[in-house]
Amino acid sequence: MPEQITRRDWLLAAIQRESGPITTGRAEQLLATTSWSCHRNTARKDLRALTRRGALRPVDTDGRRAYQTTITGEDVRP
C-alpha cells in the first residue's frame, strides 16, 4: 500500500525545492496548486508546525517573517 503524504510533508518538500526564504504568501501559493484546500491561516499554521518539527527556521526578510529550511531532504518526522 503506498504511503500517503500529508499536506505539511508536501509543503516541506516544495519549500526545499525553492531558493531563498519562504513567506506565508508563497506557501499559500504553493499549496494552491494542490488538491488540499488552503487559506493563508492554514499556510501560516503549517509553517509554524514545520518550525516546531525542526524542519524550518524563522528569518526576517525586509522586516517580514519568512522561513528557511534547516534540512536538505531527509525525513524529520518524530
Short mmCIF file of C-alpha atoms in Angstrom, two decimals:
data_model
loop_
_atom_site.label_atom_id
_atom_site.label_comp_id
_atom_site.label_asym_id
_atom_site.label_seq_id
_atom_site.Cartn_x
_atom_site.Cartn_y
_atom_site.Cartn_z
CA MET A 1 0.00 0.00 0.00
CA PRO A 2 1.51 3.35 -0.99
CA GLU A 3 2.37 5.76 1.79
CA GLN A 4 0.16 8.84 1.89
CA ILE A 5 1.91 12.19 2.07
CA THR A 6 0.48 14.83 4.37
CA ARG A 7 -0.06 18.43 3.39
CA ARG A 8 2.78 19.57 5.65
CA ASP A 9 5.18 16.98 4.29
CA TRP A 10 4.29 18.04 0.74
CA LEU A 11 4.79 21.69 1.66
CA LEU A 12 8.20 20.94 3.18
CA ALA A 13 9.29 19.13 0.02
CA ALA A 14 8.09 22.07 -2.10
CA ILE A 15 9.94 24.55 0.13
CA GLN A 16 13.14 22.52 -0.20
CA ARG A 17 12.91 22.92 -3.99
CA GLU A 18 12.57 26.72 -3.69
CA SER A 19 15.51 29.08 -3.45
CA GLY A 20 15.59 31.56 -0.61
CA PRO A 21 13.25 32.15 2.32
CA ILE A 22 9.54 31.32 2.02
CA THR A 23 6.86 33.73 3.17
CA THR A 24 3.36 32.77 4.23
CA GLY A 25 2.08 34.15 0.94
CA ARG A 26 4.46 31.97 -1.06
CA ALA A 27 3.49 28.90 0.99
CA GLU A 28 -0.15 29.68 0.26
CA GLN A 29 0.66 29.90 -3.48
CA LEU A 30 2.48 26.56 -3.39
CA LEU A 31 -0.42 24.86 -1.63
CA ALA A 32 -2.93 26.39 -4.05
CA THR A 33 -1.51 24.13 -6.78
CA THR A 34 -2.59 21.02 -4.84
CA SER A 35 -5.90 19.34 -4.15
CA TRP A 36 -5.71 20.41 -0.48
CA SER A 37 -7.85 23.37 0.42
CA CYS A 38 -5.57 26.10 1.68
CA HIS A 39 -6.01 29.57 3.03
CA ARG A 40 -3.45 31.97 4.41
CA ASN A 41 -4.05 30.93 8.00
CA THR A 42 -3.56 27.24 7.09
CA ALA A 43 -0.26 28.05 5.40
CA ARG A 44 0.84 30.06 8.44
CA LYS A 45 -0.02 27.20 10.81
CA ASP A 46 1.79 24.70 8.58
CA LEU A 47 4.93 26.85 8.53
CA ARG A 48 4.86 27.15 12.32
CA ALA A 49 4.33 23.40 12.72
CA LEU A 50 7.29 22.67 10.43
CA THR A 51 9.34 25.09 12.53
CA ARG A 52 8.40 23.25 15.72
CA ARG A 53 9.33 19.99 13.98
CA GLY A 54 12.77 21.47 13.29
CA ALA A 55 12.47 21.43 9.50
CA LEU A 56 12.30 25.24 9.13
CA ARG A 57 13.73 28.20 10.97
CA PRO A 58 12.23 31.69 11.06
CA VAL A 59 14.19 34.54 9.48
CA ASP A 60 13.41 38.24 8.98
CA THR A 61 13.41 39.41 5.38
CA ASP A 62 12.81 43.12 4.80
CA GLY A 63 11.11 43.36 8.18
CA ARG A 64 8.77 40.44 7.42
CA ARG A 65 8.73 36.92 8.82
CA ALA A 66 9.90 34.23 6.42
CA TYR A 67 11.12 30.66 6.83
CA GLN A 68 14.20 28.84 5.64
CA THR A 69 14.86 25.11 5.55
CA THR A 70 17.18 23.59 8.10
CA ILE A 71 17.49 20.26 6.28
CA THR A 72 18.18 19.04 2.79
CA GLY A 73 15.64 16.34 2.13
CA GLU A 74 15.84 13.83 4.97
CA ASP A 75 12.77 12.93 6.97
CA VAL A 76 12.43 14.92 10.21
CA ARG A 77 9.16 13.49 11.48
CA PRO A 78 9.34 12.36 15.12
#
